[in-house]
mmCIF file of C-alpha atoms and ligand atoms in Angstrom:
data_model
loop_
_atom_site.group_PDB
_atom_site.id
_atom_site.type_symbol
_atom_site.label_atom_id
_atom_site.label_comp_id
_atom_site.label_asym_id
_atom_site.label_seq_id
_atom_site.Cartn_x
_atom_site.Cartn_y
_atom_site.Cartn_z
ATOM 1 C CA MET A 213 128.216 -134.901 -48.558
ATOM 2 C CA SER A 214 126.248 -136.748 -50.973
ATOM 3 C CA GLU A 215 128.713 -139.137 -52.459
ATOM 4 C CA VAL A 216 130.839 -141.533 -50.161
ATOM 5 C CA SER A 217 133.964 -141.059 -52.515
ATOM 6 C CA THR A 218 133.866 -137.346 -51.617
ATOM 7 C CA ALA A 219 133.025 -137.980 -47.989
ATOM 8 C CA LEU A 220 136.195 -140.286 -47.641
ATOM 9 C CA ILE A 221 138.474 -137.703 -49.218
ATOM 10 C CA HIS A 222 137.088 -134.942 -46.995
ATOM 11 C CA HIS A 223 136.563 -136.895 -43.760
ATOM 12 C CA PRO A 224 137.468 -134.772 -40.914
ATOM 13 C CA TYR A 225 140.637 -135.791 -39.117
ATOM 14 C CA THR A 226 142.764 -134.157 -36.388
ATOM 15 C CA PRO A 227 146.260 -135.427 -35.391
ATOM 16 C CA PRO A 228 145.743 -137.005 -31.700
ATOM 17 C CA ALA A 229 146.658 -134.167 -29.237
ATOM 18 C CA GLY A 230 148.475 -135.136 -26.161
ATOM 19 C CA PHE A 231 149.571 -138.451 -27.658
ATOM 20 C CA ALA A 232 152.975 -138.970 -26.463
ATOM 21 C CA ALA A 233 154.722 -142.147 -27.617
ATOM 22 C CA PRO A 234 158.411 -143.027 -27.914
ATOM 23 C CA GLN A 235 158.436 -143.014 -31.611
ATOM 24 C CA ALA A 236 157.685 -140.056 -33.871
ATOM 25 C CA GLY A 237 154.464 -140.373 -36.225
ATOM 26 C CA VAL A 238 154.739 -141.022 -39.889
ATOM 27 C CA PHE A 239 153.507 -138.228 -41.855
ATOM 28 C CA LYS A 240 153.028 -138.799 -45.625
ATOM 29 C CA ALA A 241 152.357 -136.097 -47.917
ATOM 30 C CA SER A 242 153.112 -134.658 -51.429
ATOM 31 C CA THR A 243 150.517 -132.449 -51.346
ATOM 32 C CA VAL A 244 150.131 -130.074 -48.072
ATOM 33 C CA ILE A 245 146.859 -128.204 -47.526
ATOM 34 C CA PHE A 246 146.875 -124.291 -47.156
ATOM 35 C CA PRO A 247 144.177 -122.713 -45.289
ATOM 36 C CA ASN A 248 143.711 -120.071 -47.766
ATOM 37 C CA VAL A 249 145.254 -118.728 -50.955
ATOM 38 C CA ALA A 250 146.954 -115.948 -48.811
ATOM 39 C CA ALA A 251 148.809 -118.698 -46.660
ATOM 40 C CA MET A 252 149.947 -120.509 -49.774
ATOM 41 C CA ARG A 253 151.301 -117.031 -51.369
ATOM 42 C CA ASN A 254 153.008 -116.293 -47.801
ATOM 43 C CA PHE A 255 154.363 -119.457 -46.732
ATOM 44 C CA ASP A 256 158.072 -119.757 -47.920
ATOM 45 C CA TRP A 257 159.196 -123.335 -48.530
ATOM 46 C CA LYS A 258 162.653 -122.451 -47.530
ATOM 47 C CA ASP A 259 161.114 -121.543 -43.934
ATOM 48 C CA LYS A 260 160.918 -124.517 -41.579
ATOM 49 C CA THR A 261 158.126 -123.041 -39.581
ATOM 50 C CA ALA A 262 155.657 -123.875 -42.263
ATOM 51 C CA TYR A 263 154.834 -126.892 -44.458
ATOM 52 C CA THR A 264 154.403 -126.349 -48.203
ATOM 53 C CA TYR A 265 154.835 -129.429 -50.063
ATOM 54 C CA GLY A 266 156.079 -133.080 -49.275
ATOM 55 C CA LEU A 267 159.329 -132.708 -51.228
ATOM 56 C CA HIS A 268 160.393 -129.803 -48.873
ATOM 57 C CA GLY A 269 159.653 -131.369 -45.511
ATOM 58 C CA THR A 270 157.119 -133.047 -43.236
ATOM 59 C CA PRO A 271 157.184 -133.562 -39.725
ATOM 60 C CA THR A 272 158.700 -136.778 -40.050
ATOM 61 C CA THR A 273 161.471 -135.673 -42.162
ATOM 62 C CA TYR A 274 162.020 -132.569 -40.029
ATOM 63 C CA THR A 275 162.262 -134.800 -36.916
ATOM 64 C CA LEU A 276 164.928 -136.913 -38.583
ATOM 65 C CA GLU A 277 166.714 -133.809 -39.779
ATOM 66 C CA GLU A 278 167.016 -132.554 -36.299
ATOM 67 C CA ARG A 279 168.172 -135.926 -34.588
ATOM 68 C CA LEU A 280 170.901 -136.013 -37.405
ATOM 69 C CA CYS A 281 172.100 -132.652 -36.422
ATOM 70 C CA THR A 282 172.262 -133.763 -32.776
ATOM 71 C CA LEU A 283 174.224 -136.815 -33.823
ATOM 72 C CA GLU A 284 176.787 -134.988 -36.043
ATOM 73 C CA GLY A 285 176.857 -131.635 -34.221
ATOM 74 C CA GLY A 286 175.651 -129.744 -36.992
ATOM 75 C CA LEU A 287 172.804 -127.172 -37.208
ATOM 76 C CA GLN A 288 171.123 -127.792 -40.575
ATOM 77 C CA CYS A 289 170.371 -131.084 -42.269
ATOM 78 C CA LEU A 290 169.105 -132.009 -45.929
ATOM 79 C CA LEU A 291 167.776 -135.485 -46.741
ATOM 80 C CA LEU A 292 168.482 -137.256 -49.873
ATOM 81 C CA PRO A 293 167.436 -140.446 -51.483
ATOM 82 C CA SER A 294 170.945 -142.127 -51.249
ATOM 83 C CA GLY A 295 174.393 -141.422 -49.988
ATOM 84 C CA LEU A 296 175.733 -140.988 -53.462
ATOM 85 C CA ALA A 297 172.773 -138.344 -54.094
ATOM 86 C CA ALA A 298 174.035 -136.482 -51.026
ATOM 87 C CA ILE A 299 177.556 -136.367 -52.375
ATOM 88 C CA ALA A 300 176.272 -135.403 -55.829
ATOM 89 C CA ASN A 301 174.245 -132.458 -54.246
ATOM 90 C CA VAL A 302 177.179 -130.956 -52.642
ATOM 91 C CA ALA A 303 179.259 -131.226 -56.033
ATOM 92 C CA LEU A 304 176.233 -129.736 -57.941
ATOM 93 C CA SER A 305 175.715 -126.866 -55.650
ATOM 94 C CA LEU A 306 179.148 -125.373 -55.107
ATOM 95 C CA LEU A 307 181.061 -126.024 -58.496
ATOM 96 C CA CYS A 308 180.610 -124.356 -61.858
ATOM 97 C CA THR A 309 182.324 -124.515 -65.200
ATOM 98 C CA GLY A 310 185.941 -123.618 -64.621
ATOM 99 C CA ASP A 311 186.140 -124.802 -61.093
ATOM 100 C CA GLU A 312 188.231 -127.578 -59.628
ATOM 101 C CA VAL A 313 187.388 -130.397 -56.958
ATOM 102 C CA LEU A 314 190.089 -132.114 -55.083
ATOM 103 C CA ILE A 315 189.266 -135.525 -54.082
ATOM 104 C CA PRO A 316 191.327 -138.163 -51.942
ATOM 105 C CA ASP A 317 192.667 -140.988 -54.165
ATOM 106 C CA ASN A 318 191.007 -143.497 -51.722
ATOM 107 C CA ALA A 319 187.692 -141.937 -51.803
ATOM 108 C CA TYR A 320 184.224 -143.747 -52.347
ATOM 109 C CA GLY A 321 184.434 -144.987 -56.006
ATOM 110 C CA PRO A 322 181.447 -143.236 -57.308
ATOM 111 C CA ASN A 323 182.426 -139.828 -56.072
ATOM 112 C CA LYS A 324 185.490 -140.066 -58.290
ATOM 113 C CA ALA A 325 182.954 -141.249 -61.088
ATOM 114 C CA LEU A 326 180.779 -138.280 -60.668
ATOM 115 C CA ALA A 327 183.997 -136.100 -61.105
ATOM 116 C CA GLU A 328 185.275 -137.997 -64.235
ATOM 117 C CA GLY A 329 181.750 -138.249 -65.741
ATOM 118 C CA GLU A 330 179.133 -135.210 -65.435
ATOM 119 C CA LEU A 331 181.589 -132.681 -63.617
ATOM 120 C CA LYS A 332 184.204 -133.285 -66.324
ATOM 121 C CA ALA A 333 181.445 -132.831 -69.142
ATOM 122 C CA TRP A 334 180.717 -129.554 -67.662
ATOM 123 C CA GLY A 335 184.019 -128.269 -67.578
ATOM 124 C CA ILE A 336 184.475 -128.799 -63.876
ATOM 125 C CA ASP A 337 188.144 -130.105 -63.311
ATOM 126 C CA HIS A 338 189.173 -132.492 -60.512
ATOM 127 C CA ARG A 339 192.547 -133.674 -58.911
ATOM 128 C CA TYR A 340 193.149 -136.583 -56.722
ATOM 129 C CA TYR A 341 195.548 -136.140 -53.835
ATOM 130 C CA ASP A 342 197.418 -138.460 -51.467
ATOM 131 C CA PRO A 343 195.160 -138.827 -48.457
ATOM 132 C CA MET A 344 198.098 -139.600 -46.352
ATOM 133 C CA ASP A 345 200.236 -136.512 -47.197
ATOM 134 C CA PRO A 346 198.522 -133.115 -46.207
ATOM 135 C CA GLN A 347 201.259 -131.279 -48.130
ATOM 136 C CA ASP A 348 200.013 -133.059 -51.407
ATOM 137 C CA LEU A 349 196.490 -131.631 -50.456
ATOM 138 C CA ALA A 350 198.159 -128.153 -49.697
ATOM 139 C CA ALA A 351 200.257 -128.245 -53.038
ATOM 140 C CA SER A 352 197.067 -129.300 -55.039
ATOM 141 C CA ILE A 353 194.785 -126.523 -53.911
ATOM 142 C CA GLY A 354 194.866 -123.960 -56.782
ATOM 143 C CA GLU A 355 193.354 -120.716 -57.652
ATOM 144 C CA ARG A 356 190.288 -122.602 -59.099
ATOM 145 C CA THR A 357 189.689 -125.014 -56.208
ATOM 146 C CA ARG A 358 186.356 -124.494 -54.844
ATOM 147 C CA LEU A 359 185.795 -127.750 -52.867
ATOM 148 C CA VAL A 360 187.851 -130.431 -51.122
ATOM 149 C CA TRP A 361 186.512 -133.822 -50.209
ATOM 150 C CA LEU A 362 187.968 -135.658 -47.185
ATOM 151 C CA GLU A 363 187.143 -139.183 -46.196
ATOM 152 C CA ALA A 364 188.250 -140.819 -42.793
ATOM 153 C CA ALA A 365 188.773 -143.737 -42.830
ATOM 154 C CA GLY A 366 189.321 -143.981 -46.799
ATOM 155 C CA SER A 367 187.003 -146.473 -48.607
ATOM 156 C CA VAL A 368 188.253 -150.017 -48.951
ATOM 157 C CA THR A 369 191.767 -149.444 -47.803
ATOM 158 C CA LEU A 370 190.896 -147.591 -44.618
ATOM 159 C CA GLU A 371 193.800 -145.587 -44.244
ATOM 160 C CA PHE A 372 193.045 -142.963 -41.584
ATOM 161 C CA PRO A 373 194.168 -139.403 -42.682
ATOM 162 C CA ASP A 374 195.282 -136.400 -40.575
ATOM 163 C CA LEU A 375 191.871 -134.948 -40.694
ATOM 164 C CA CYS A 376 192.914 -132.148 -38.241
ATOM 165 C CA GLU A 377 195.679 -130.790 -40.505
ATOM 166 C CA MET A 378 193.785 -131.290 -43.895
ATOM 167 C CA VAL A 379 190.898 -129.059 -42.331
ATOM 168 C CA ARG A 380 193.334 -126.509 -41.147
ATOM 169 C CA ILE A 381 194.998 -126.457 -44.681
ATOM 170 C CA CYS A 382 191.441 -126.019 -46.278
ATOM 171 C CA LYS A 383 190.424 -123.110 -43.831
ATOM 172 C CA ALA A 384 193.858 -121.261 -44.098
ATOM 173 C CA ARG A 385 193.209 -121.496 -47.967
ATOM 174 C CA GLY A 386 189.658 -120.515 -47.606
ATOM 175 C CA VAL A 387 188.340 -123.580 -49.538
ATOM 176 C CA THR A 388 185.069 -125.263 -48.636
ATOM 177 C CA CYS A 389 185.805 -128.539 -47.274
ATOM 178 C CA ALA A 390 183.191 -131.601 -47.229
ATOM 179 C CA LEU A 391 183.805 -134.881 -45.312
ATOM 180 C CA ASP A 392 182.092 -138.089 -46.196
ATOM 181 C CA ASN A 393 181.514 -138.981 -42.521
ATOM 182 C CA THR A 394 179.826 -142.507 -43.197
ATOM 183 C CA TRP A 395 182.523 -144.348 -41.469
ATOM 184 C CA GLY A 396 182.791 -142.306 -38.526
ATOM 185 C CA ALA A 397 178.779 -142.119 -38.275
ATOM 186 C CA GLY A 398 178.706 -139.097 -35.882
ATOM 187 C CA LEU A 399 180.154 -141.714 -33.229
ATOM 188 C CA ALA A 400 183.943 -142.068 -33.911
ATOM 189 C CA PHE A 401 184.741 -138.133 -33.942
ATOM 190 C CA ALA A 402 182.594 -134.968 -33.984
ATOM 191 C CA PRO A 403 183.116 -133.689 -37.578
ATOM 192 C CA PHE A 404 182.364 -129.929 -36.578
ATOM 193 C CA ASP A 405 184.753 -130.096 -33.698
ATOM 194 C CA LEU A 406 187.868 -131.686 -34.448
ATOM 195 C CA LEU A 407 189.869 -129.733 -32.121
ATOM 196 C CA PRO A 408 187.556 -128.454 -29.488
ATOM 197 C CA ALA A 409 190.074 -126.312 -27.920
ATOM 198 C CA VAL A 410 190.676 -124.263 -31.004
ATOM 199 C CA LYS A 411 188.522 -121.137 -31.200
ATOM 200 C CA PRO A 412 186.653 -120.676 -33.579
ATOM 201 C CA ALA A 413 186.007 -124.473 -33.673
ATOM 202 C CA LEU A 414 188.055 -126.307 -36.229
ATOM 203 C CA GLY A 415 185.835 -128.612 -38.291
ATOM 204 C CA VAL A 416 184.519 -129.305 -41.471
ATOM 205 C CA ASP A 417 182.348 -127.000 -43.427
ATOM 206 C CA ILE A 418 180.035 -129.892 -44.648
ATOM 207 C CA SER A 419 179.513 -133.577 -43.415
ATOM 208 C CA VAL A 420 177.818 -136.028 -45.742
ATOM 209 C CA HIS A 421 176.559 -139.272 -44.298
ATOM 210 C CA ALA A 422 175.327 -142.388 -46.071
ATOM 211 C CA LEU A 423 172.494 -143.107 -43.947
ATOM 212 C CA THR A 424 172.062 -146.329 -45.790
ATOM 213 C CA LYS A 425 174.648 -147.868 -43.666
ATOM 214 C CA TYR A 426 174.759 -147.466 -39.833
ATOM 215 C CA PRO A 427 172.005 -145.153 -39.274
ATOM 216 C CA SER A 428 169.472 -147.189 -41.100
ATOM 217 C CA GLY A 429 171.264 -150.332 -39.651
ATOM 218 C CA GLY A 430 169.125 -152.830 -41.567
ATOM 219 C CA GLY A 431 170.465 -152.992 -44.992
ATOM 220 C CA ASP A 432 167.010 -152.293 -46.336
ATOM 221 C CA VAL A 433 166.986 -148.475 -46.768
ATOM 222 C CA LEU A 434 168.583 -146.079 -49.051
ATOM 223 C CA MET A 435 169.160 -142.234 -47.794
ATOM 224 C CA GLY A 436 171.903 -139.664 -47.460
ATOM 225 C CA SER A 437 172.207 -136.420 -45.567
ATOM 226 C CA VAL A 438 174.277 -133.238 -45.829
ATOM 227 C CA ILE A 439 174.888 -131.532 -42.612
ATOM 228 C CA THR A 440 176.225 -128.125 -41.959
ATOM 229 C CA ARG A 441 176.694 -125.193 -39.259
ATOM 230 C CA ASP A 442 176.693 -122.315 -41.601
ATOM 231 C CA PRO A 443 173.272 -121.167 -42.700
ATOM 232 C CA SER A 444 174.297 -119.520 -46.065
ATOM 233 C CA LEU A 445 176.010 -122.604 -47.155
ATOM 234 C CA HIS A 446 173.016 -124.729 -45.926
ATOM 235 C CA MET A 447 170.785 -122.453 -48.017
ATOM 236 C CA LYS A 448 172.946 -122.836 -51.141
ATOM 237 C CA LEU A 449 172.807 -126.636 -50.670
ATOM 238 C CA LYS A 450 169.045 -126.312 -50.150
ATOM 239 C CA LEU A 451 168.361 -124.486 -53.258
ATOM 240 C CA THR A 452 170.217 -127.273 -55.514
ATOM 241 C CA HIS A 453 168.404 -129.997 -53.384
ATOM 242 C CA MET A 454 164.925 -128.336 -54.144
ATOM 243 C CA ARG A 455 165.825 -127.851 -57.972
ATOM 244 C CA LEU A 456 166.986 -131.606 -58.085
ATOM 245 C CA GLY A 457 163.703 -132.738 -56.403
ATOM 246 C CA SER A 458 165.902 -134.801 -53.833
ATOM 247 C CA GLY A 459 163.009 -135.269 -51.087
ATOM 248 C CA VAL A 460 162.814 -138.651 -49.333
ATOM 249 C CA GLY A 461 159.875 -140.934 -48.363
ATOM 250 C CA ALA A 462 158.058 -140.770 -44.798
ATOM 251 C CA ASN A 463 158.381 -144.637 -44.493
ATOM 252 C CA ASP A 464 162.011 -144.552 -45.293
ATOM 253 C CA ALA A 465 162.645 -141.528 -42.851
ATOM 254 C CA GLU A 466 160.617 -143.382 -40.091
ATOM 255 C CA ALA A 467 162.790 -146.597 -40.601
ATOM 256 C CA VAL A 468 165.924 -144.345 -39.864
ATOM 257 C CA LEU A 469 164.129 -142.844 -36.943
ATOM 258 C CA ARG A 470 163.396 -146.233 -35.529
ATOM 259 C CA ALA A 471 167.066 -147.325 -35.931
ATOM 260 C CA LEU A 472 168.691 -144.249 -34.542
ATOM 261 C CA PRO A 473 168.138 -145.159 -30.713
ATOM 262 C CA SER A 474 170.330 -148.270 -31.230
ATOM 263 C CA LEU A 475 172.766 -146.700 -33.347
ATOM 264 C CA ALA A 476 175.651 -146.316 -30.617
ATOM 265 C CA LEU A 477 175.009 -149.821 -29.274
ATOM 266 C CA ARG A 478 175.394 -151.483 -32.858
ATOM 267 C CA TYR A 479 178.237 -149.325 -33.814
ATOM 268 C CA ARG A 480 180.178 -150.428 -30.752
ATOM 269 C CA ALA A 481 179.028 -154.221 -31.512
ATOM 270 C CA HIS A 482 180.108 -153.967 -35.255
ATOM 271 C CA ASP A 483 183.422 -152.206 -34.091
ATOM 272 C CA GLU A 484 184.226 -154.829 -31.186
ATOM 273 C CA ALA A 485 183.636 -157.772 -33.650
ATOM 274 C CA ALA A 486 185.616 -156.284 -36.393
ATOM 275 C CA ARG A 487 188.616 -155.571 -34.133
ATOM 276 C CA ALA A 488 188.629 -159.172 -33.144
ATOM 277 C CA LEU A 489 188.618 -160.698 -36.410
ATOM 278 C CA ALA A 490 191.115 -158.112 -37.851
ATOM 279 C CA ALA A 491 193.413 -159.349 -35.097
ATOM 280 C CA TRP A 492 192.942 -162.974 -35.718
ATOM 281 C CA CYS A 493 193.497 -162.308 -39.486
ATOM 282 C CA GLN A 494 196.745 -160.753 -38.551
ATOM 283 C CA SER A 495 197.825 -163.949 -36.760
ATOM 284 C CA ARG A 496 197.368 -165.987 -40.002
ATOM 285 C CA PRO A 497 200.059 -166.587 -42.540
ATOM 286 C CA GLU A 498 197.592 -166.398 -45.437
ATOM 287 C CA PHE A 499 197.086 -162.752 -45.199
ATOM 288 C CA ALA A 500 199.886 -160.422 -46.212
ATOM 289 C CA GLN A 501 198.377 -157.368 -44.581
ATOM 290 C CA VAL A 502 195.233 -156.414 -42.397
ATOM 291 C CA LEU A 503 193.920 -152.877 -42.732
ATOM 292 C CA HIS A 504 191.988 -151.413 -39.890
ATOM 293 C CA PRO A 505 192.753 -148.236 -38.101
ATOM 294 C CA ALA A 506 192.869 -149.489 -34.704
ATOM 295 C CA LEU A 507 195.650 -152.231 -35.807
ATOM 296 C CA PRO A 508 199.064 -150.326 -34.810
ATOM 297 C CA ASP A 509 200.476 -150.905 -38.073
ATOM 298 C CA SER A 510 197.749 -150.115 -40.211
ATOM 299 C CA PRO A 511 198.096 -146.776 -42.388
ATOM 300 C CA GLY A 512 197.171 -143.661 -40.195
ATOM 301 C CA HIS A 513 196.816 -145.557 -37.031
ATOM 302 C CA ALA A 514 198.429 -142.668 -34.984
ATOM 303 C CA HIS A 515 195.733 -140.269 -36.570
ATOM 304 C CA TRP A 516 192.936 -142.578 -35.829
ATOM 305 C CA ARG A 517 194.203 -142.713 -32.086
ATOM 306 C CA ALA A 518 194.598 -139.133 -31.681
ATOM 307 C CA LEU A 519 191.164 -138.224 -32.861
ATOM 308 C CA CYS A 520 188.867 -141.501 -32.066
ATOM 309 C CA GLN A 521 190.591 -142.737 -28.930
ATOM 310 C CA THR A 522 187.848 -141.117 -26.515
ATOM 311 C CA GLY A 523 185.338 -142.957 -24.864
ATOM 312 C CA PHE A 524 185.595 -146.497 -26.220
ATOM 313 C CA GLY A 525 187.811 -145.704 -29.023
ATOM 314 C CA ALA A 526 185.479 -146.105 -31.679
ATOM 315 C CA ALA A 527 186.015 -147.392 -35.178
ATOM 316 C CA ALA A 528 183.324 -148.914 -37.647
ATOM 317 C CA GLY A 529 182.842 -152.596 -38.478
ATOM 318 C CA LEU A 530 184.919 -152.496 -41.697
ATOM 319 C CA PHE A 531 188.435 -154.162 -42.115
ATOM 320 C CA SER A 532 190.443 -155.319 -45.215
ATOM 321 C CA VAL A 533 192.767 -158.013 -45.933
ATOM 322 C CA ILE A 534 195.451 -158.425 -48.622
ATOM 323 C CA PHE A 535 196.303 -161.859 -49.909
ATOM 324 C CA PRO A 536 199.739 -162.013 -51.172
ATOM 325 C CA LEU A 537 200.769 -162.497 -54.649
ATOM 326 C CA ARG A 538 201.136 -166.318 -54.372
ATOM 327 C CA TYR A 539 197.285 -166.744 -54.424
ATOM 328 C CA SER A 540 195.820 -166.195 -57.713
ATOM 329 C CA ARG A 541 192.626 -163.879 -58.167
ATOM 330 C CA ALA A 542 190.574 -166.936 -58.827
ATOM 331 C CA GLN A 543 191.929 -168.625 -55.540
ATOM 332 C CA VAL A 544 190.746 -165.460 -53.802
ATOM 333 C CA ASP A 545 187.459 -165.419 -55.405
ATOM 334 C CA ALA A 546 187.135 -169.071 -54.330
ATOM 335 C CA TYR A 547 187.849 -167.950 -50.911
ATOM 336 C CA CYS A 548 185.148 -165.475 -50.870
ATOM 337 C CA ASP A 549 182.602 -167.982 -52.602
ATOM 338 C CA ARG A 550 183.476 -170.553 -49.721
ATOM 339 C CA LEU A 551 182.422 -168.210 -46.933
ATOM 340 C CA SER A 552 178.915 -168.786 -45.551
ATOM 341 C CA LEU A 553 177.962 -166.231 -43.029
ATOM 342 C CA PHE A 554 179.815 -163.391 -44.943
ATOM 343 C CA LYS A 555 177.588 -162.850 -47.910
ATOM 344 C CA ILE A 556 178.841 -161.312 -51.313
ATOM 345 C CA GLY A 557 177.330 -157.911 -51.398
ATOM 346 C CA TYR A 558 177.878 -154.055 -51.601
ATOM 347 C CA SER A 559 177.306 -151.878 -48.832
ATOM 348 C CA TRP A 560 177.590 -152.056 -45.043
ATOM 349 C CA GLY A 561 176.344 -151.199 -41.712
ATOM 350 C CA GLY A 562 173.435 -153.833 -41.438
ATOM 351 C CA PRO A 563 173.440 -156.996 -39.443
ATOM 352 C CA MET A 564 174.475 -159.547 -41.969
ATOM 353 C CA SER A 565 178.240 -159.656 -42.722
ATOM 354 C CA LEU A 566 179.365 -158.860 -46.228
ATOM 355 C CA VAL A 567 182.440 -159.625 -48.202
ATOM 356 C CA VAL A 568 183.680 -157.998 -51.482
ATOM 357 C CA PRO A 569 186.886 -158.737 -53.556
ATOM 358 C CA TYR A 570 188.221 -155.508 -55.166
ATOM 359 C CA ASP A 571 190.399 -154.916 -58.032
ATOM 360 C CA LEU A 572 192.413 -152.300 -56.163
ATOM 361 C CA ALA A 573 195.066 -151.577 -59.088
ATOM 362 C CA SER A 574 192.259 -150.249 -61.219
ATOM 363 C CA MET A 575 190.626 -148.172 -58.594
ATOM 364 C CA ARG A 576 193.816 -145.988 -57.733
ATOM 365 C CA ARG A 577 196.333 -143.892 -59.763
ATOM 366 C CA SER A 578 199.092 -146.269 -58.547
ATOM 367 C CA TRP A 579 199.369 -149.020 -56.159
ATOM 368 C CA PRO A 580 199.674 -147.239 -52.532
ATOM 369 C CA ARG A 581 203.091 -147.266 -51.245
ATOM 370 C CA HIS A 582 201.908 -148.472 -47.867
ATOM 371 C CA LEU A 583 200.133 -151.541 -49.145
ATOM 372 C CA GLN A 584 201.570 -154.956 -49.957
ATOM 373 C CA PRO A 585 201.076 -156.216 -53.387
ATOM 374 C CA GLY A 586 198.264 -158.748 -53.486
ATOM 375 C CA THR A 587 194.476 -159.015 -54.176
ATOM 376 C CA LEU A 588 192.376 -157.076 -51.457
ATOM 377 C CA VAL A 589 188.984 -158.292 -50.052
ATOM 378 C CA ARG A 590 187.131 -156.094 -47.669
ATOM 379 C CA PHE A 591 184.848 -157.456 -44.887
ATOM 380 C CA SER A 592 181.760 -155.561 -43.439
ATOM 381 C CA VAL A 593 181.347 -157.082 -40.077
ATOM 382 C CA GLY A 594 177.594 -157.595 -39.097
ATOM 383 C CA LEU A 595 175.911 -158.386 -35.644
ATOM 384 C CA GLU A 596 176.626 -162.124 -35.897
ATOM 385 C CA ALA A 597 178.472 -163.561 -32.955
ATOM 386 C CA ALA A 598 182.312 -162.886 -33.484
ATOM 387 C CA SER A 599 183.153 -166.696 -32.810
ATOM 388 C CA ASP A 600 180.979 -167.709 -35.592
ATOM 389 C CA LEU A 601 182.382 -165.245 -37.902
ATOM 390 C CA GLN A 602 185.771 -166.221 -37.110
ATOM 391 C CA ALA A 603 185.019 -169.981 -37.558
ATOM 392 C CA ASP A 604 183.627 -168.986 -41.128
ATOM 393 C CA LEU A 605 186.742 -167.029 -42.246
ATOM 394 C CA GLU A 606 188.969 -169.887 -40.871
ATOM 395 C CA GLN A 607 187.042 -172.683 -42.740
ATOM 396 C CA ALA A 608 187.150 -170.826 -45.951
ATOM 397 C CA LEU A 609 190.835 -170.883 -45.751
ATOM 398 C CA ARG A 610 190.899 -174.461 -46.858
ATOM 399 C CA VAL A 611 190.366 -173.601 -50.274
ATOM 400 C CA LEU A 612 193.813 -172.254 -50.556
ATOM 401 C CA VAL A 613 195.335 -175.180 -49.986
ATOM 402 C CA GLY A 614 196.849 -177.149 -52.861
HETATM 403 C C1 PLP B 110 181.953 -144.205 -47.766
HETATM 404 C C2 PLP B 110 180.624 -144.151 -48.730
HETATM 405 N N1 PLP B 110 179.926 -143.082 -48.844
HETATM 406 C C3 PLP B 110 178.896 -143.130 -49.500
HETATM 407 C C4 PLP B 110 178.169 -144.197 -50.031
HETATM 408 C C5 PLP B 110 177.179 -144.210 -50.880
HETATM 409 O O1 PLP B 110 175.922 -144.419 -50.137
HETATM 410 P P1 PLP B 110 174.782 -145.042 -50.910
HETATM 411 O O2 PLP B 110 175.028 -146.357 -51.185
HETATM 412 O O3 PLP B 110 173.413 -144.725 -49.976
HETATM 413 O O4 PLP B 110 174.461 -144.091 -52.019
HETATM 414 C C6 PLP B 110 178.847 -145.346 -49.821
HETATM 415 C C7 PLP B 110 178.363 -146.768 -50.224
HETATM 416 O O5 PLP B 110 178.833 -147.823 -50.094
HETATM 417 C C8 PLP B 110 179.849 -145.427 -48.962
HETATM 418 O O6 PLP B 110 180.881 -146.549 -48.714
#
């Protein structure tokens, strides 16, 4: 080779054989080199036995996909650049003009925004159903319903629905059901085996997971996954994934791979601290209501207990409080501002505790019957010592005096 620039590009390289290490390698590629033109023509991008282009998969992303299938009990997985991209991929893949999608009223807000924005503009209708009333779901399913979204626990208000009954209804009516499984994270319950005794297995058709939260665990990666057990459903989703160009970068995939081994430990630590803090808040007169599925008077507690009370009885590290009407919105904002360990910021699942006040009235069709009137604040409990977090929650209450 005459020129060093050419030599550096064509420098021979063989991946290390016999190199076993705990962590999978990071393989970065847009281009994947074929041995010859015939191979290029014969390799099918849909077939995971061959690599064709970085967007369709690399050894790093395939490894992450396999581990996520193991986590959630699925068989096929797609990776996307965010949890919301994963939600959108499901909708765009399964819905056409004239179809209808059903969404729980307490769903993750941008899922509803997608329905109200792009889906509506393309002639796809949506209806919101009461997540705490399976009969409302049953009554809402119509001839044009092609997709039902489920979420457990619900975003922000954390009601735990009767997931098994709702899946049973969808199956009986032949409608595809997709669960936003970010809260459960594959640890609180098994989305594809909700009732293991029922044969064939009773479970969701699709599990969507914002890996941005607990799987990444650092508050520094955006990624989502779509997991299935049915190869034809997966292929439909995969074709949309390819046409939208929704691949993920190898460094981000590696960050999630690196965090997965500590996922269960972290989830348990978030859970334990959140339960302790939620119980403490319940003992305080400043809060009208505390929302956490493991609290006996939290909406849907019995469903949470029935589904999640195996092993250590898992719940994520989220809880919300409702400040009564005697405190103004400005006072509640001042409370959030006064917190020092709980930082003000969106998302959850990372090591740092977070707090967000929500304008719930603007997010729901009507104020939910099971919620006290007031101002809702959601806490995402990080990995700090629970005693420090409790002291922080307590010291900020002083702004409410006077
Ligand atoms: C329940 C739930 N689903 C999905 C998402 C979307 O995840 P991402 O931020 O990666 O788009 C979020 C983000 O907050 C969420 O809370």
